[in-house]
CSV table of C-alpha atoms and ligand atoms in Angstrom, one decimal:
chain,number,residue,atom,x,y,z
A,1,MET,CA,23.7,1.6,-3.8
A,2,HIS,CA,26.7,0.0,-2.1
A,3,ILE,CA,25.7,-3.2,-0.3
A,4,ASP,CA,26.9,-1.8,3.0
A,5,ASP,CA,24.8,1.3,2.5
A,6,ALA,CA,21.7,-0.8,1.8
A,7,LEU,CA,22.5,-2.9,5.0
A,8,LYS,CA,22.9,0.3,7.1
A,9,ALA,CA,19.8,2.0,5.6
A,10,ARG,CA,17.4,-0.9,5.9
A,11,ARG,CA,15.3,-0.9,9.0
A,12,SER,CA,12.0,-2.5,9.9
A,13,VAL,CA,9.4,0.1,9.0
A,14,ARG,CA,6.2,0.0,11.1
A,15,ALA,CA,4.3,2.9,9.5
A,16,PHE,CA,3.9,3.2,5.7
A,17,LYS,CA,2.4,5.7,3.4
A,18,ARG,CA,-0.4,4.2,1.3
A,19,ASP,CA,1.2,5.1,-2.0
A,20,PRO,CA,1.0,2.0,-4.2
A,21,LEU,CA,3.9,0.0,-5.6
A,22,SER,CA,3.7,-1.1,-9.2
A,23,ARG,CA,3.6,-4.8,-10.0
A,24,GLU,CA,6.6,-4.3,-12.2
A,25,LEU,CA,8.7,-2.9,-9.4
A,26,VAL,CA,7.7,-5.8,-7.0
A,27,GLU,CA,8.5,-8.3,-9.8
A,28,GLU,CA,12.0,-6.7,-10.3
A,29,ILE,CA,12.7,-6.9,-6.5
A,30,LEU,CA,11.6,-10.6,-6.4
A,31,THR,CA,13.6,-11.5,-9.5
A,32,THR,CA,16.7,-9.9,-8.0
A,33,ALA,CA,16.1,-11.5,-4.6
A,34,ALA,CA,15.8,-14.9,-6.2
A,35,LEU,CA,19.5,-14.7,-6.8
A,36,ALA,CA,19.8,-15.7,-3.1
A,37,PRO,CA,21.6,-19.0,-2.6
A,38,SER,CA,19.8,-22.1,-1.4
A,39,ASN,CA,21.0,-25.5,-0.3
A,40,THR,CA,21.6,-27.6,-3.5
A,41,ASN,CA,19.7,-24.8,-5.3
A,42,VAL,CA,16.3,-26.2,-4.3
A,43,GLN,CA,14.9,-22.6,-4.2
A,44,PRO,CA,12.3,-23.6,-1.7
A,45,TRP,CA,10.6,-20.2,-1.5
A,46,GLN,CA,7.1,-19.5,-2.5
A,47,VAL,CA,5.5,-16.1,-1.9
A,48,HIS,CA,2.0,-14.7,-2.2
A,49,VAL,CA,2.1,-11.0,-3.1
A,50,VAL,CA,-1.0,-9.2,-2.2
A,51,ALA,CA,-2.3,-5.7,-3.0
A,52,GLY,CA,-5.6,-4.0,-3.6
A,53,GLU,CA,-8.8,-5.8,-2.7
A,54,VAL,CA,-7.1,-9.1,-1.7
A,55,ARG,CA,-4.7,-7.4,0.6
A,56,ASP,CA,-7.6,-5.5,2.2
A,57,GLN,CA,-9.7,-8.7,2.5
A,58,LEU,CA,-6.8,-10.5,4.2
A,59,GLU,CA,-6.4,-7.6,6.7
A,60,ARG,CA,-10.1,-7.4,7.3
A,61,GLU,CA,-10.7,-11.1,7.8
A,62,VAL,CA,-7.7,-11.8,10.0
A,63,LEU,CA,-8.4,-8.8,12.2
A,64,ALA,CA,-12.1,-9.9,12.6
A,65,TYR,CA,-11.0,-13.5,13.2
A,66,ARG,CA,-8.5,-12.6,16.0
A,67,GLU,CA,-11.3,-10.9,17.9
A,68,THR,CA,-13.3,-14.2,18.1
A,69,GLU,CA,-10.7,-16.9,17.9
A,70,PRO,CA,-7.8,-16.0,20.1
A,71,ALA,CA,-7.0,-19.7,20.6
A,72,ASP,CA,-5.7,-19.8,17.0
A,73,ALA,CA,-3.0,-17.2,17.8
A,74,ALA,CA,-0.2,-19.7,17.4
A,75,ALA,CA,1.9,-20.9,14.5
A,76,GLU,CA,1.0,-24.2,12.8
A,77,PHE,CA,4.6,-25.3,13.2
A,78,PRO,CA,6.4,-25.7,16.6
A,79,ARG,CA,7.9,-22.5,18.0
A,80,ALA,CA,10.9,-22.6,20.4
A,81,ASN,CA,10.8,-21.0,23.8
A,82,LYS,CA,12.8,-17.8,23.5
A,83,ARG,CA,12.0,-16.6,27.1
A,84,LYS,CA,15.6,-17.2,28.3
A,85,GLU,CA,18.7,-15.1,28.2
A,86,PRO,CA,20.2,-13.5,26.2
A,87,TYR,CA,17.1,-13.5,24.0
A,88,VAL,CA,14.5,-12.3,26.4
A,89,SER,CA,16.5,-9.2,27.3
A,90,ARG,CA,16.9,-8.2,23.7
A,91,MET,CA,13.2,-8.7,23.1
A,92,ARG,CA,12.4,-6.5,26.1
A,93,THR,CA,14.8,-3.8,25.0
A,94,LEU,CA,13.2,-3.7,21.6
A,95,GLY,CA,9.6,-3.8,23.0
A,96,LYS,CA,10.4,-1.0,25.5
A,97,ALA,CA,11.8,1.2,22.7
A,98,MET,CA,9.0,0.5,20.3
A,99,TYR,CA,6.1,0.9,22.7
A,100,GLY,CA,7.8,4.0,24.1
A,101,LEU,CA,7.8,5.6,20.6
A,102,LEU,CA,4.2,4.5,20.1
A,103,GLU,CA,3.4,6.0,23.5
A,104,ILE,CA,1.8,2.8,24.7
A,105,PRO,CA,2.4,2.4,28.4
A,106,LYS,CA,3.5,-0.9,29.8
A,107,GLY,CA,0.4,-2.8,31.1
A,108,ASP,CA,-2.0,-1.2,28.7
A,109,ALA,CA,-3.1,-4.5,27.3
A,110,ALA,CA,-5.9,-3.1,25.1
A,111,ALA,CA,-3.5,-0.7,23.3
A,112,GLY,CA,-0.9,-3.4,23.0
A,113,TRP,CA,-3.4,-5.7,21.4
A,114,ARG,CA,-4.5,-3.1,19.0
A,115,GLN,CA,-0.9,-2.3,18.1
A,116,TRP,CA,-0.1,-6.0,17.6
A,117,GLY,CA,-3.1,-6.0,15.2
A,118,ARG,CA,-1.2,-3.4,13.0
A,119,ASN,CA,0.9,-6.3,11.9
A,120,TYR,CA,-2.1,-7.7,10.1
A,121,SER,CA,-2.7,-4.3,8.5
A,122,PHE,CA,0.9,-4.6,7.1
A,123,PHE,CA,1.3,-1.3,9.0
A,124,ASP,CA,-0.7,0.3,6.1
A,125,ALA,CA,1.8,-0.8,3.5
A,126,PRO,CA,0.2,-1.2,0.0
A,127,VAL,CA,1.8,-4.6,-0.6
A,128,GLY,CA,2.0,-7.6,1.7
A,129,LEU,CA,4.0,-10.8,1.1
A,130,ILE,CA,3.2,-14.1,2.6
A,131,PHE,CA,6.0,-16.7,2.6
A,132,THR,CA,5.3,-20.4,2.6
A,133,ILE,CA,7.4,-23.5,2.6
A,134,ASP,CA,6.8,-27.2,1.8
A,135,LYS,CA,6.1,-29.0,5.1
A,136,GLU,CA,8.4,-31.9,4.0
A,137,LEU,CA,11.5,-29.7,3.8
A,138,ASP,CA,13.9,-29.3,6.7
A,139,GLN,CA,15.6,-26.6,8.7
A,140,ILE,CA,18.3,-25.9,6.2
A,141,ASN,CA,15.6,-25.0,3.7
A,142,TRP,CA,14.1,-22.6,6.2
A,143,VAL,CA,17.5,-20.9,6.2
A,144,ASP,CA,17.1,-20.6,2.4
A,145,LEU,CA,13.8,-18.9,3.0
A,146,GLY,CA,15.4,-16.4,5.4
A,147,LEU,CA,18.2,-15.6,2.9
A,148,PHE,CA,15.6,-15.0,0.2
A,149,ALA,CA,13.7,-12.7,2.6
A,150,MET,CA,16.8,-10.7,3.4
A,151,ALA,CA,17.6,-10.4,-0.3
A,152,ILE,CA,14.1,-9.0,-0.9
A,153,MET,CA,14.6,-6.5,1.9
A,154,LEU,CA,17.9,-5.3,0.4
A,155,ALA,CA,16.8,-5.3,-3.2
A,156,ALA,CA,13.8,-3.2,-2.0
A,157,LYS,CA,15.9,-0.8,0.0
A,158,ALA,CA,18.2,-0.3,-3.0
A,159,ARG,CA,15.1,0.9,-4.9
A,160,GLY,CA,13.9,3.2,-2.1
A,161,VAL,CA,11.3,0.7,-0.9
A,162,ASP,CA,10.9,-0.2,2.7
A,163,THR,CA,9.9,-3.4,4.4
A,164,CYS,CA,9.2,-5.1,7.7
A,165,ALA,CA,9.3,-8.9,8.1
A,166,LEU,CA,6.2,-10.0,10.0
A,167,GLY,CA,6.5,-13.2,12.0
A,168,ALA,CA,3.0,-12.3,13.2
A,169,TRP,CA,1.6,-13.8,10.0
A,170,ASN,CA,2.4,-17.4,11.2
A,171,ASN,CA,-0.6,-16.9,13.4
A,172,TYR,CA,-4.2,-17.0,12.1
A,173,TRP,CA,-2.9,-19.1,9.3
A,174,THR,CA,-6.3,-20.8,8.8
A,175,VAL,CA,-7.7,-17.5,7.5
A,176,THR,CA,-4.6,-16.8,5.3
A,177,ARG,CA,-4.7,-20.3,3.9
A,178,ARG,CA,-8.3,-20.0,2.9
A,179,ILE,CA,-8.1,-16.6,1.3
A,180,LEU,CA,-4.9,-17.2,-0.6
A,181,ASP,CA,-5.6,-20.9,-1.3
A,182,VAL,CA,-2.3,-22.0,0.2
A,183,PRO,CA,-2.1,-25.8,-0.2
A,184,GLU,CA,-2.3,-28.0,3.0
A,185,ASP,CA,1.2,-29.3,2.3
A,186,ARG,CA,2.8,-25.9,2.9
A,187,TYR,CA,3.4,-23.9,6.1
A,188,ILE,CA,2.7,-20.2,6.2
A,189,VAL,CA,6.0,-19.1,7.8
A,190,PHE,CA,5.9,-15.3,7.9
A,191,GLY,CA,4.8,-12.2,6.1
A,192,MET,CA,6.3,-8.9,5.1
A,193,ALA,CA,5.1,-5.4,4.6
A,194,MET,CA,6.4,-3.5,1.6
A,195,GLY,CA,6.0,0.1,0.6
A,196,TYR,CA,7.2,3.6,1.3
A,197,ALA,CA,8.0,4.6,4.9
A,198,ASP,CA,6.0,7.4,6.5
A,199,GLU,CA,8.9,9.6,7.5
A,200,THR,CA,6.7,11.5,10.0
A,201,ALA,CA,5.9,8.5,12.2
A,202,ALA,CA,7.9,8.4,15.4
A,203,VAL,CA,8.0,4.6,15.4
A,204,ASN,CA,10.1,4.7,12.3
A,205,THR,CA,12.9,6.4,14.2
A,206,LEU,CA,13.4,3.2,16.1
A,207,VAL,CA,17.0,1.9,15.9
A,208,ALA,CA,17.4,-1.7,17.1
A,209,GLU,CA,21.0,-1.9,18.3
A,210,ARG,CA,23.2,-4.8,17.6
A,211,GLU,CA,25.6,-6.7,19.7
A,212,PRO,CA,29.3,-6.3,18.7
A,213,HIS,CA,31.0,-9.2,17.0
A,214,GLU,CA,32.8,-10.1,20.3
A,215,VAL,CA,29.5,-11.3,21.6
A,216,PHE,CA,28.5,-13.6,18.7
A,217,ALA,CA,31.7,-14.6,16.9
A,218,THR,CA,34.2,-17.1,18.1
A,219,PHE,CA,37.4,-17.0,16.0
A,220,HIS,CA,39.7,-20.0,15.6
A,221,GLY,CA,43.1,-20.2,14.0
A,222,PHE,CA,43.8,-16.5,13.3
B,1,FMN,C1,11.6,-13.4,10.7
B,1,FMN,C2,11.3,-12.1,11.3
B,1,FMN,C3,10.0,-11.8,11.8
B,1,FMN,C4,9.7,-10.6,12.3
B,1,FMN,N1,8.4,-10.4,12.8
B,1,FMN,C5,8.0,-9.1,13.1
B,1,FMN,C6,6.7,-8.9,13.5
B,1,FMN,O1,5.8,-9.7,13.4
B,1,FMN,N2,6.3,-7.6,13.8
B,1,FMN,C7,7.3,-6.6,13.8
B,1,FMN,O2,6.9,-5.4,14.1
B,1,FMN,N3,8.6,-6.8,13.5
B,1,FMN,C8,9.0,-8.0,13.1
B,1,FMN,N4,10.3,-8.3,12.8
B,1,FMN,C9,11.2,-7.2,12.8
B,1,FMN,C10,12.3,-7.3,13.9
B,1,FMN,O3,11.7,-6.9,15.1
B,1,FMN,C11,13.5,-6.5,13.5
B,1,FMN,O4,14.1,-7.0,12.4
B,1,FMN,C12,14.5,-6.4,14.7
B,1,FMN,O5,14.0,-5.8,15.8
B,1,FMN,C13,15.8,-5.6,14.2
B,1,FMN,O6,15.4,-4.3,13.8
B,1,FMN,P1,15.7,-3.8,12.3
B,1,FMN,O7,15.0,-4.7,11.3
B,1,FMN,O8,15.0,-2.4,12.3
B,1,FMN,O9,17.1,-3.7,12.1
B,1,FMN,C14,10.6,-9.5,12.3
B,1,FMN,C15,11.9,-9.8,11.8
B,1,FMN,C16,12.2,-11.0,11.3
B,1,FMN,C17,13.6,-11.3,10.7
């Protein structure tokens, strides 16, 4: 697959078929993705790959926990305020399109809460990934982690496998830490769902538009 075709074909999938992925295939995707560059080649990424009973336990316990401990619905690390322009408009555009396809009306808090919970079901994907990073590393290393995640998404797509990055997993990290035995000196940064898209699901027709380069690129010296 040409790299541009993989970039164009990859989309965040939010409804998966339950068909399993073999460990060998996931290992191949991870091995390929680890070719991603990192600052001074420190390769700061660590990832927990869950399937089967562990995946199901994680889903079950996080969903149960969020019903009783809403106060823990925050990341362990500081999160910036994105509720300003231009970010807030882009978030709203995405939310409107997504909840429209899901037929969840604005203001239906209960349905919104349930749908947000689908993040913790990995949208029914058979494989979940939980990315962690050493707490002592700095922002440039978080960039490395993002590059690794993108490489995973493209290596997966090139093999017909779909993904969705899940920032939601930086919430309820106490449960995830316990179940996966994540050491205290690491942050749980985000998760990812991996599997085969349910092509019949309306939500998977969502296209998140991009701004043209005139909006985000400033050219000098051309
Ligand atoms: C770091 C990161 C975290 C994300 N977290 C979530 C999430 O928790 N739930 C979700 O449904 N989508 C999540 N997404 C997917 C984004 O909404 C999506 O990438 C964006 O809307 C662009 O759409 P596309 O991936 O289909 O091109 C996340 C993406 C990234 C890169």
